[in-house]
Amino acid sequence: MEYRIEKDSMGEVKVPSDKLWGAQTQRSFENFKIGANIETMPEEIIHAFGILKKAAAITNNLLRKDKMTDEKLEAIKKACDEITEGRLKDNFPLVVWQTGSGTQSNMNANEVIANRANALLNKKLIHPNDDVNMSQSSNDTFPTAMHIAAVLIIEDRLIPGIKELIDTFKRLEAENEGIVKSGRTHLQDATPITFSQEISGWRSSLERDIELLKLSLKPLYGLALGGTAVGTGLNAPEGFDKLVAKTVSDLTKKPFVTAENKFHALTSKDELVFAHGAIKALAADMMKIANDVRWLASGPRVGLGEISIPENEPGSSIMPGKVNPTQCEAVTMVSVQVMGNDTAIGIAASQGNFELNVFMPVCAYNFLQSARLMADAIKSFNKNCATGIKANRERMHHNLHNSLMLVTALNPHIGYENAAKTVKKAFNENISLKEACVKLGFLTEDEFDKVFKPEEMV
């Protein structure tokens, strides 16, 4: 491999000649051989750095034109655009398990942008610290990148995926209107419910999850950029914070604003904890929905068998013909991962000391993994399972009329205690509720038929 020599404040470093990063990135790459090579800084963070570095350059050009010249600005903007377009992704090799402030990833972005901008200019004009990092610190850029990445993945990827599943459930509700089935509580038979009502519960849960996610977005719109090292804004020109936030907003079409208190913005991660709580609530609901679907589809002969789901792949290496609810299983595993991530994020957020939190990379890694996994799992579940759910009307009808809890309809006519006696007799003698009720002398056959109408119990 061929190398070139790069320099930083500690001296010279050999860097692969085909890479755009510089000395500080190389030092981090060599010093943190931790974890799998896939545990690199999330691409959403890199994308956010491209946005914020472009916004900072534009703002510096307006406020410090003597230092951020038009020539520098245009080259930096082009390099940043290449980052956001994903064209320079091979130049961001650093793992999450690095400095807790994300300094090395901030410098990775600075060095890549500077070297790419210089290549575009065909001269060494732009410095990673003096120009690309102008008016900034890693301590305010990394939390800014976290907020930008979180907003973009929630608004542009997670919520649209949820809406697609909601639309599927709306269609299923309409298609299954009027089908009455046995309800279940405590995994035991309960009073009747329509299948469309059951589906509406799934839909409504997801609609509420979107509401919660949207509530969590407002705090994330606040950006730390402009606080620099400790929140005082040292080395940033007056008005930089508000103007750079407006520029980020213009670039992303999202309502970003400057954080009201930069000392809070640098050291507290409560906004991410709150937003991830909404993602965890979604995970809890998806766990419930996926479990409902696989229970209802259990069988095909000795389970509930009230619905059928698409058969996507063989389910066993030893049992021929077996098909499993694999999409449901994927959703439930993702949900468990999200719940675990929530613990990690909560602990990470609690570790702010004085003017900085130094658990930011792991916080960002887990947050973005949760949002990404939930978005992908919901999309997969919708496409490969939910859209193909079919009601087994015959099984639902059989289970409904076999349910002993239909006796609840008799409560107003024979009383709770007599209804309980009816259930026990029917169960013990394996006879119908009607037979038991008549044998016990509580109602005649005609009286029973007049008050016992399961389809009207919903």
Coordinates of C-alpha atoms in Angstrom, one line a residue:
M1 CA 0.0 0.0 0.0
E2 CA 1.2 3.5 -0.8
Y3 CA 1.2 6.2 1.8
R4 CA 1.5 9.9 2.1
I5 CA 2.7 11.9 5.1
E6 CA 0.2 14.0 7.0
K7 CA 0.9 16.3 10.0
D8 CA -0.9 17.4 13.1
S9 CA 0.1 19.0 16.4
M10 CA 1.8 15.8 17.5
G11 CA 3.9 15.3 14.4
E12 CA 3.9 13.2 11.2
V13 CA 1.6 10.3 10.4
K14 CA 1.5 7.9 7.5
V15 CA -1.9 7.9 5.8
P16 CA -3.0 5.6 2.9
S17 CA -2.5 7.6 -0.2
D18 CA -6.0 6.7 -1.6
K19 CA -7.9 8.1 1.4
L20 CA -8.9 11.7 2.1
W21 CA -8.6 11.6 5.9
G22 CA -5.7 13.1 7.7
A23 CA -3.4 12.6 10.7
Q24 CA -5.9 12.7 13.5
T25 CA -8.3 10.3 11.8
Q26 CA -5.3 7.9 11.2
R27 CA -4.3 8.1 14.9
S28 CA -7.8 7.2 16.0
F29 CA -8.0 4.4 13.4
E30 CA -4.8 2.9 14.7
N31 CA -5.5 3.5 18.4
F32 CA -9.0 2.1 18.7
K33 CA -9.1 -1.4 17.4
I34 CA -12.2 -2.2 19.3
G35 CA -15.2 -4.2 18.1
A36 CA -16.2 -5.5 14.7
N37 CA -15.4 -3.5 11.6
I38 CA -19.1 -2.8 11.1
E39 CA -19.3 -0.8 14.4
T40 CA -18.2 2.3 12.7
M41 CA -19.8 5.7 13.2
P42 CA -23.3 5.5 11.8
E43 CA -23.8 6.8 8.3
E44 CA -26.6 9.1 9.5
I45 CA -24.0 10.9 11.7
I46 CA -21.6 11.3 8.8
H47 CA -24.5 12.6 6.6
A48 CA -25.4 15.1 9.4
F49 CA -21.8 16.3 9.6
G50 CA -21.9 17.0 5.9
I51 CA -25.0 19.2 6.5
L52 CA -23.6 21.0 9.5
K53 CA -20.2 21.7 8.1
K54 CA -21.8 23.2 5.0
A55 CA -24.0 25.3 7.1
A56 CA -21.1 26.5 9.2
A57 CA -19.1 27.4 6.1
I58 CA -22.0 29.4 4.7
T59 CA -22.5 31.2 8.0
N60 CA -18.8 31.9 8.4
N61 CA -18.8 33.4 4.9
L62 CA -21.5 35.8 6.0
L63 CA -20.0 36.7 9.3
R64 CA -16.2 36.3 8.7
K65 CA -15.7 36.8 5.0
D66 CA -12.1 37.8 5.5
K67 CA -11.4 34.3 6.7
M68 CA -14.1 32.2 4.9
T69 CA -13.6 33.5 1.4
D70 CA -16.0 32.8 -1.4
E71 CA -13.4 30.5 -3.0
K72 CA -13.1 28.5 0.2
L73 CA -16.8 28.4 0.7
E74 CA -17.6 27.0 -2.7
A75 CA -15.0 24.2 -2.4
I76 CA -16.2 23.3 1.1
K77 CA -19.8 23.2 0.0
K78 CA -19.0 20.9 -2.9
A79 CA -17.0 18.5 -0.6
C80 CA -19.9 18.5 1.9
D81 CA -22.4 17.7 -0.8
E82 CA -20.3 14.7 -1.8
I83 CA -20.5 13.5 1.8
T84 CA -24.3 13.9 2.0
E85 CA -24.6 12.1 -1.3
G86 CA -22.6 9.2 0.1
R87 CA -19.8 9.5 -2.4
L88 CA -17.1 9.8 0.2
K89 CA -18.3 7.1 2.6
D90 CA -15.1 5.0 2.3
N91 CA -13.2 7.9 4.0
F92 CA -15.0 7.5 7.4
P93 CA -13.4 4.4 9.0
L94 CA -13.6 5.3 12.7
V95 CA -15.4 3.0 15.2
V96 CA -18.0 4.2 17.7
W97 CA -15.7 3.1 20.5
Q98 CA -13.5 6.2 20.5
T99 CA -13.3 9.4 22.5
G100 CA -16.7 10.0 24.2
S101 CA -17.0 13.5 22.8
G102 CA -16.8 12.3 19.2
T103 CA -13.8 14.6 18.6
Q104 CA -12.1 12.1 16.3
S105 CA -15.1 11.8 14.1
N106 CA -15.5 15.6 14.0
M107 CA -11.8 15.8 12.8
N108 CA -12.4 12.9 10.4
A109 CA -15.1 15.1 8.8
N110 CA -12.9 18.2 8.9
E111 CA -9.9 16.4 7.3
V112 CA -11.9 14.7 4.6
I113 CA -13.7 18.0 3.7
A114 CA -10.4 19.9 3.7
N115 CA -8.5 17.4 1.6
R116 CA -11.4 16.9 -0.9
A117 CA -11.9 20.7 -1.2
N118 CA -8.2 21.2 -1.8
A119 CA -8.3 18.5 -4.5
L120 CA -11.2 20.3 -6.1
L121 CA -9.3 23.6 -6.0
N122 CA -6.1 21.8 -7.1
K123 CA -4.2 23.7 -4.4
K124 CA -3.7 23.4 -0.6
L125 CA -5.8 26.3 0.5
I126 CA -8.2 24.9 3.1
H127 CA -7.1 23.8 6.6
P128 CA -9.3 21.2 8.5
N129 CA -9.2 23.2 11.8
D130 CA -8.9 26.8 10.8
D131 CA -11.4 26.6 8.0
V132 CA -13.7 23.6 8.1
N133 CA -13.9 23.7 11.9
M134 CA -14.1 27.5 12.0
S135 CA -16.4 28.8 14.8
Q136 CA -16.9 25.2 16.1
S137 CA -15.8 22.6 18.5
S138 CA -16.3 18.9 18.5
N139 CA -18.2 19.5 21.7
D140 CA -21.0 21.4 19.9
T141 CA -20.7 19.7 16.4
F142 CA -21.2 16.2 17.6
P143 CA -24.4 16.8 19.6
T144 CA -25.6 18.9 16.7
A145 CA -25.0 16.0 14.3
M146 CA -26.9 13.7 16.7
H147 CA -29.9 15.9 16.7
I148 CA -29.9 16.4 12.9
A149 CA -29.5 12.6 12.4
A150 CA -32.3 11.8 14.9
V151 CA -34.8 14.2 13.3
L152 CA -34.1 13.0 9.8
I153 CA -34.4 9.3 10.5
I154 CA -37.6 9.8 12.6
E155 CA -39.3 12.1 10.1
D156 CA -38.1 10.7 6.8
R157 CA -37.7 7.0 7.5
L158 CA -39.5 5.8 10.7
I159 CA -42.8 7.7 10.6
P160 CA -43.4 7.0 6.9
G161 CA -42.9 3.2 7.5
I162 CA -45.4 3.3 10.4
K163 CA -47.9 5.0 8.2
E164 CA -47.6 2.3 5.6
L165 CA -48.5 -0.4 8.2
I166 CA -51.4 1.8 9.4
D167 CA -52.8 1.9 5.9
T168 CA -52.6 -1.9 5.7
F169 CA -54.5 -2.2 9.0
K170 CA -57.1 0.3 7.7
R171 CA -57.6 -1.9 4.6
L172 CA -57.8 -5.1 6.8
E173 CA -60.4 -3.4 9.0
A174 CA -62.7 -2.7 6.1
E175 CA -62.2 -6.1 4.6
N176 CA -63.0 -7.9 7.8
E177 CA -65.9 -5.7 9.0
G178 CA -68.7 -7.8 10.7
I179 CA -66.7 -10.9 11.4
V180 CA -67.3 -11.8 15.1
K181 CA -64.8 -13.8 17.0
S182 CA -63.9 -14.7 20.6
G183 CA -62.0 -12.1 22.5
R184 CA -59.2 -13.1 24.8
T185 CA -57.9 -11.7 28.1
H186 CA -55.1 -13.3 30.2
L187 CA -54.8 -15.8 27.3
Q188 CA -58.2 -17.1 28.3
D189 CA -61.5 -17.0 26.5
A190 CA -63.4 -13.6 26.9
T191 CA -66.4 -12.0 25.5
P192 CA -66.8 -11.5 21.7
I193 CA -65.2 -8.9 19.6
T194 CA -65.2 -8.3 15.8
F195 CA -62.0 -9.0 14.0
S196 CA -62.0 -5.4 12.6
Q197 CA -62.2 -4.1 16.2
E198 CA -59.2 -6.2 17.1
I199 CA -57.3 -4.8 14.1
S200 CA -58.4 -1.3 15.0
G201 CA -56.5 -1.7 18.3
W202 CA -53.3 -2.4 16.4
R203 CA -53.9 0.6 14.1
S204 CA -54.7 3.0 17.0
S205 CA -51.5 1.9 18.8
L206 CA -49.4 2.9 15.9
E207 CA -51.2 6.2 15.4
R208 CA -50.5 7.0 19.0
D209 CA -46.9 6.1 18.5
I210 CA -46.6 8.6 15.7
E211 CA -48.1 11.2 18.0
L212 CA -45.5 10.4 20.6
L213 CA -42.7 10.5 18.1
K214 CA -43.8 13.9 16.9
L215 CA -43.9 15.2 20.4
S216 CA -40.3 14.1 20.8
L217 CA -39.2 16.0 17.7
K218 CA -39.6 19.5 19.1
P219 CA -36.8 19.3 21.7
L220 CA -34.5 17.7 19.0
Y221 CA -34.9 20.7 16.8
G222 CA -32.6 22.7 19.2
L223 CA -29.0 22.6 18.0
A224 CA -25.8 23.0 20.2
L225 CA -23.9 24.5 17.3
G226 CA -22.4 27.9 18.4
G227 CA -21.7 26.7 22.0
T228 CA -18.1 25.7 20.9
A229 CA -16.0 24.1 23.7
V230 CA -18.0 24.6 26.9
G231 CA -21.1 26.5 25.9
T232 CA -19.8 30.0 26.0
G233 CA -19.4 30.3 22.3
L234 CA -15.7 31.1 22.5
N235 CA -14.2 31.8 19.0
A236 CA -17.6 32.0 17.3
P237 CA -18.7 35.4 16.0
E238 CA -21.8 37.0 17.5
G239 CA -25.0 35.7 16.0
F240 CA -23.3 32.6 14.6
D241 CA -25.5 30.2 16.6
K242 CA -28.8 31.6 15.4
L243 CA -27.7 32.0 11.8
V244 CA -26.1 28.6 11.5
A245 CA -29.2 26.9 12.9
K246 CA -31.4 28.8 10.3
T247 CA -29.0 27.6 7.6
V248 CA -29.2 24.0 8.8
S249 CA -33.0 24.4 8.7
D250 CA -32.9 25.8 5.2
L251 CA -30.7 22.9 4.0
T252 CA -32.8 20.2 5.6
K253 CA -36.2 21.8 5.3
K254 CA -36.7 21.0 9.0
P255 CA -37.4 23.6 11.7
F256 CA -34.1 23.6 13.5
V257 CA -33.3 26.4 15.8
T258 CA -30.4 27.3 18.1
A259 CA -30.6 25.7 21.5
E260 CA -31.7 28.1 24.2
N261 CA -29.0 27.1 26.6
K262 CA -25.7 25.9 25.2
F263 CA -24.4 24.7 28.6
H264 CA -27.4 22.3 28.7
A265 CA -27.0 21.4 25.0
L266 CA -23.4 20.2 25.5
T267 CA -23.8 18.2 28.7
S268 CA -27.4 16.9 28.7
K269 CA -28.8 14.3 26.3
D270 CA -32.3 14.3 27.7
E271 CA -33.8 15.1 24.3
L272 CA -32.4 11.9 22.9
V273 CA -33.6 9.9 25.9
F274 CA -37.1 11.3 25.5
A275 CA -37.2 10.6 21.8
H276 CA -35.8 7.1 22.2
G277 CA -38.6 6.5 24.8
A278 CA -41.1 7.1 22.0
I279 CA -39.2 4.6 19.8
K280 CA -39.3 2.1 22.7
A281 CA -43.0 2.7 23.0
L282 CA -43.3 1.8 19.4
A283 CA -41.2 -1.3 19.9
A284 CA -43.5 -2.3 22.8
D285 CA -46.6 -1.9 20.6
M286 CA -44.9 -3.8 17.7
M287 CA -44.0 -6.6 20.1
K288 CA -47.6 -6.9 21.1
I289 CA -48.9 -6.7 17.5
A290 CA -46.4 -9.3 16.2
N291 CA -47.3 -11.6 19.1
D292 CA -51.0 -11.3 18.4
V293 CA -50.5 -12.1 14.8
R294 CA -48.4 -15.2 15.5
W295 CA -50.7 -16.5 18.2
L296 CA -53.8 -16.0 15.9
A297 CA -51.9 -17.7 13.1
S298 CA -50.7 -20.6 15.2
G299 CA -51.4 -24.1 14.0
P300 CA -52.2 -24.9 11.3
R301 CA -54.2 -27.7 13.1
V302 CA -53.5 -27.6 16.8
G303 CA -53.2 -23.9 17.3
L304 CA -55.7 -21.0 17.3
G305 CA -55.6 -20.9 13.5
E306 CA -58.0 -17.9 13.3
I307 CA -55.9 -16.2 10.6
S308 CA -53.5 -17.2 7.9
I309 CA -50.3 -15.3 7.1
P310 CA -48.0 -15.5 4.0
E311 CA -45.8 -18.5 3.7
N312 CA -42.5 -17.0 2.8
E313 CA -39.9 -19.8 3.4
P314 CA -39.6 -23.3 4.8
G315 CA -39.6 -23.3 8.6
S316 CA -37.7 -26.4 9.5
S317 CA -34.7 -28.3 8.4
I318 CA -36.2 -31.6 9.7
M319 CA -40.0 -31.2 9.6
P320 CA -41.2 -31.1 6.0
G321 CA -44.0 -28.6 5.2
K322 CA -43.5 -26.6 8.4
V323 CA -43.9 -22.8 7.9
N324 CA -43.1 -20.4 10.7
P325 CA -44.2 -16.8 11.5
T326 CA -40.7 -15.5 10.8
Q327 CA -41.6 -11.9 10.1
C328 CA -43.2 -11.7 13.6
E329 CA -40.1 -13.2 15.1
A330 CA -37.9 -10.6 13.4
V331 CA -40.1 -7.8 14.8
T332 CA -40.0 -9.2 18.3
M333 CA -36.2 -9.6 18.2
V334 CA -35.8 -6.0 17.0
S335 CA -38.2 -4.8 19.7
V336 CA -36.0 -6.5 22.3
Q337 CA -32.9 -4.9 20.9
V338 CA -34.6 -1.5 21.0
M339 CA -35.5 -2.0 24.7
G340 CA -31.9 -2.9 25.4
N341 CA -30.7 0.1 23.5
D342 CA -33.0 2.3 25.7
T343 CA -31.1 1.2 28.8
A344 CA -27.8 2.0 27.2
I345 CA -28.9 5.4 26.1
G346 CA -30.3 6.2 29.5
I347 CA -27.1 5.3 31.2
A348 CA -25.0 7.2 28.7
A349 CA -27.1 10.3 29.1
S350 CA -26.7 10.2 32.8
Q351 CA -22.9 10.5 32.5
G352 CA -22.6 14.2 31.8
N353 CA -19.8 15.7 33.9
F354 CA -19.5 19.4 34.3
E355 CA -19.6 21.0 30.8
L356 CA -19.7 17.9 28.6
N357 CA -21.2 14.4 28.2
V358 CA -18.5 12.0 27.0
F359 CA -20.8 9.1 26.1
M360 CA -22.2 10.6 22.9
P361 CA -21.0 8.1 20.3
V362 CA -22.5 5.1 22.0
C363 CA -25.7 7.2 22.6
A364 CA -25.9 8.1 18.9
Y365 CA -25.0 4.5 17.8
N366 CA -27.8 2.9 19.8
F367 CA -30.4 5.6 19.0
L368 CA -29.9 5.4 15.3
Q369 CA -29.7 1.6 15.4
S370 CA -33.1 1.5 17.1
A371 CA -34.7 3.9 14.7
R372 CA -33.2 2.1 11.7
L373 CA -34.1 -1.4 12.9
M374 CA -37.7 -0.4 13.7
A375 CA -38.2 1.3 10.3
D376 CA -36.8 -1.7 8.5
A377 CA -38.6 -4.3 10.6
I378 CA -42.0 -2.5 10.2
K379 CA -41.5 -2.2 6.5
S380 CA -40.6 -5.9 6.2
F381 CA -43.4 -7.0 8.5
N382 CA -45.9 -4.9 6.5
K383 CA -44.7 -6.1 3.1
N384 CA -44.1 -9.8 3.9
C385 CA -46.8 -10.5 6.5
A386 CA -49.4 -7.9 7.4
T387 CA -50.6 -7.3 3.8
G388 CA -51.3 -11.0 3.4
I389 CA -53.3 -11.6 6.6
K390 CA -56.5 -13.5 5.9
A391 CA -59.3 -14.3 8.4
N392 CA -60.3 -17.9 8.9
R393 CA -64.0 -17.3 9.2
E394 CA -64.9 -20.9 9.9
R395 CA -62.4 -21.2 12.8
M396 CA -63.4 -17.9 14.2
H397 CA -67.1 -18.9 14.2
H398 CA -66.3 -22.3 15.7
N399 CA -64.2 -20.8 18.5
L400 CA -66.8 -18.1 19.2
H401 CA -69.6 -20.5 19.7
N402 CA -67.4 -22.8 21.7
S403 CA -66.4 -20.1 24.1
L404 CA -67.9 -20.5 27.6
M405 CA -67.5 -16.8 28.2
L406 CA -70.5 -16.1 26.1
V407 CA -72.4 -16.9 29.3
T408 CA -71.7 -13.2 30.2
A409 CA -74.7 -12.3 28.1
L410 CA -76.9 -14.3 30.6
N411 CA -75.7 -12.3 33.7
P412 CA -78.6 -9.7 33.5
H413 CA -81.1 -12.6 33.2
I414 CA -79.9 -15.3 35.6
G415 CA -77.3 -13.5 37.7
Y416 CA -73.5 -13.8 38.0
E417 CA -73.5 -16.8 40.3
N418 CA -76.0 -18.8 38.3
A419 CA -74.1 -18.0 35.1
A420 CA -70.9 -19.3 36.8
K421 CA -72.7 -22.5 37.6
T422 CA -73.8 -22.8 34.0
V423 CA -70.2 -22.5 32.8
K424 CA -68.9 -25.1 35.2
K425 CA -71.6 -27.6 34.3
A426 CA -71.0 -27.0 30.6
F427 CA -67.3 -27.4 30.9
N428 CA -67.4 -30.5 33.2
E429 CA -70.0 -32.3 31.2
N430 CA -68.7 -31.1 27.8
I431 CA -72.1 -29.8 26.8
S432 CA -73.2 -26.5 25.4
L433 CA -74.1 -23.5 27.5
K434 CA -77.7 -23.8 26.4
E435 CA -77.9 -27.4 27.5
A436 CA -76.3 -26.6 30.9
C437 CA -78.6 -23.6 31.5
V438 CA -81.7 -25.5 30.7
K439 CA -80.7 -28.5 32.7
L440 CA -80.1 -26.3 35.7
G441 CA -83.5 -24.8 35.2
F442 CA -82.4 -21.2 34.9
L443 CA -84.0 -20.6 31.5
T444 CA -86.2 -22.5 29.0
E445 CA -84.8 -23.2 25.5
D446 CA -86.9 -20.4 24.1
E447 CA -85.9 -17.9 26.8
F448 CA -82.2 -18.8 26.2
D449 CA -82.5 -18.3 22.4
K450 CA -84.1 -14.9 22.9
V451 CA -81.2 -13.5 25.1
F452 CA -78.2 -15.5 23.8
K453 CA -77.0 -13.7 20.6
P454 CA -73.2 -13.6 20.5
E455 CA -73.1 -11.4 17.4
E456 CA -74.9 -8.7 19.3
M457 CA -72.4 -8.8 22.2
V458 CA -69.8 -6.7 20.3

